[in-house]
C-alpha atoms as one frame of an Amber mdcrd trajectory, in Angstrom:
protein
 -28.397  41.433  24.480 -29.884  38.092  25.516 -30.663  37.359  21.862 -26.953
  37.730  20.985 -25.923  35.344  23.789 -28.315  32.692  22.487 -26.892  33.138
  19.001 -23.321  32.779  20.272 -24.262  29.652  22.218 -25.960  28.227  19.152
 -22.915  28.974  17.016 -20.587  27.355  19.538 -22.794  24.263  19.835 -23.063
  23.963  16.044 -19.295  24.321  15.644 -18.632  21.643  18.272 -21.181  19.342
  16.680 -19.711  19.879  13.217 -16.177  19.275  14.506 -17.275  16.032  16.187
 -18.986  14.748  13.037 -15.972  15.648  10.865 -13.567  13.979  13.310 -15.559
  10.759  13.331 -15.864  10.793   9.530 -12.098  11.352   9.108 -11.288   8.519
  11.516 -13.592   6.129   9.655 -12.094   7.136   6.291  -8.548   6.538   7.585
  -9.505   3.056   8.827 -11.078   2.180   5.457  -8.036   3.277   3.402  -5.852
   0.217   2.820  -2.864   2.416   1.966  -2.820   4.325   5.267   0.305   4.043
   7.387  -1.471   1.298   9.274  -1.187  -0.981   6.257   2.010  -3.019   6.346
   2.606  -2.784   2.566   3.364   0.953   2.512   7.121   1.425   2.253  10.217
   0.559   0.222  10.947  -3.153  -0.265  13.753  -5.112  -1.980  14.369  -8.670
  -3.128  17.326 -10.353  -4.841  16.756 -13.175  -7.297  18.870 -16.009  -5.795
  19.972 -17.536  -9.111  21.188 -14.291 -10.698  21.597 -11.765  -7.872  19.332
  -9.402  -9.847  17.765  -6.747  -7.591  14.049  -5.908  -7.562  12.621  -2.986
  -5.611   9.056  -2.053  -4.782   8.032   1.341  -3.409   4.391   1.334  -2.329
   3.225   4.860  -1.555   0.285   5.860   0.626  -1.536   7.512  -2.297  -2.030
   4.212  -4.157   0.879   4.641  -6.552   3.957   2.451  -6.724   7.390   2.470
  -8.361   8.998  -0.865  -9.267  12.454  -1.675 -10.596  13.612  -5.077 -11.767
  16.871  -5.376 -13.651  16.777  -2.605 -16.266  12.997  -2.217 -16.105  11.431
   0.729 -14.286   7.668   0.870 -13.817   5.105   3.131 -12.254   1.759   1.673
 -11.254  -1.491   2.230  -9.381  -2.302  -0.400  -6.799  -5.050  -1.589  -4.495
  -4.665  -3.975  -1.590  -7.262  -5.442   0.703  -7.325  -3.800   4.135  -7.423
  -7.172   5.914  -5.963 -10.583   5.048  -8.179 -13.484   3.978  -8.650 -16.573
   6.157  -5.320 -17.985   4.876  -3.500 -14.775   5.926  -3.045 -13.348   2.389
  -3.671  -9.774   1.283  -4.913  -9.485  -2.304  -2.750  -6.985  -4.231  -3.723
  -5.696  -7.671  -1.621  -3.245  -9.660  -1.921  -1.713 -13.123   1.188  -0.443
 -14.943   0.871   3.259 -15.831   4.414   3.953 -17.092   7.254   1.743 -18.330
  10.745   2.401 -19.663  10.450  -0.891 -21.676  13.661  -2.249 -20.128  14.155
  -5.952 -19.462  13.286  -7.143 -15.961  15.182  -9.765 -13.934  13.461 -12.534
 -15.919  14.367 -10.849 -19.252  10.753  -9.760 -19.899   9.034  -6.373 -20.174
   5.717  -5.126 -18.814   3.261  -3.313 -21.034   1.354  -0.180 -19.989  -2.180
  -0.874 -18.708  -1.443  -4.506 -17.890  -2.929  -5.581 -14.596  -1.520  -8.173
 -12.241  -3.000  -9.737  -9.130  -0.866 -11.373  -6.488  -1.341 -12.516  -2.932
   0.960 -11.156  -0.251   1.771 -13.039   2.947   3.651 -11.077   5.619   5.991
 -12.609   8.153   4.750 -12.029  11.722   7.342  -9.297  12.378   6.127  -7.316
   9.302   9.643  -6.810   7.911   9.299  -9.209   4.983   6.679 -10.888   2.838
   6.324 -13.413   0.064   4.315 -12.789  -3.099   2.206 -15.589  -4.564   0.170
 -16.197  -7.711  -2.698 -17.510  -5.577  -3.680 -17.794  -1.924  -2.934 -21.517
  -1.743  -1.385 -22.316   1.650   1.028 -24.783  -0.015   3.031 -21.690  -1.137
   4.152 -23.494  -4.310   3.545 -20.454  -6.554   5.411 -17.898  -4.403   8.671
 -15.969  -4.418  10.508 -13.983  -1.798  11.356 -12.983   0.783  10.816  -9.350
  -0.106  12.347  -7.297   2.695  11.362  -3.920   4.093  14.100  -1.319   3.716
  12.193   1.824   4.661   8.782   2.860   5.969   7.498   5.770   8.023   9.299
   4.591  11.178  12.608   3.431   9.628  15.216   5.122   7.486  17.265   3.656
   4.675  20.410   1.808   5.827
């Protein structure tokens, strides 16, 4: 009988130890994933081109995929974004087009499948808008926006 009690205690201790290790590992993995809900990019964003009124939308999903629309163009992409901003405050965003309807975007251009683009994203302090730049130059000369948050995990569409 005593032998069974020792075995039960050992099993319980091993289960608790395993649970603790798995919990710590899961927490570390969630912190390392730039697309977790903690990352401000995850959500549905919109921007209007001032000169034409053309609407662009960006839906960044937690799983690293994105859906973009610009004018008549509809794209699907895979993206990566740095988990922390650089010293200038920019997040580096890279996306590769995986699907395109070949429509014309707001600038009357199309995006080809497998093309990759890198941009630098600078969020406003409140997190409800950002600008997108060709580089992380603080002069902001190569930027457009604002791109405004319309929906994320804590907000619904208007």
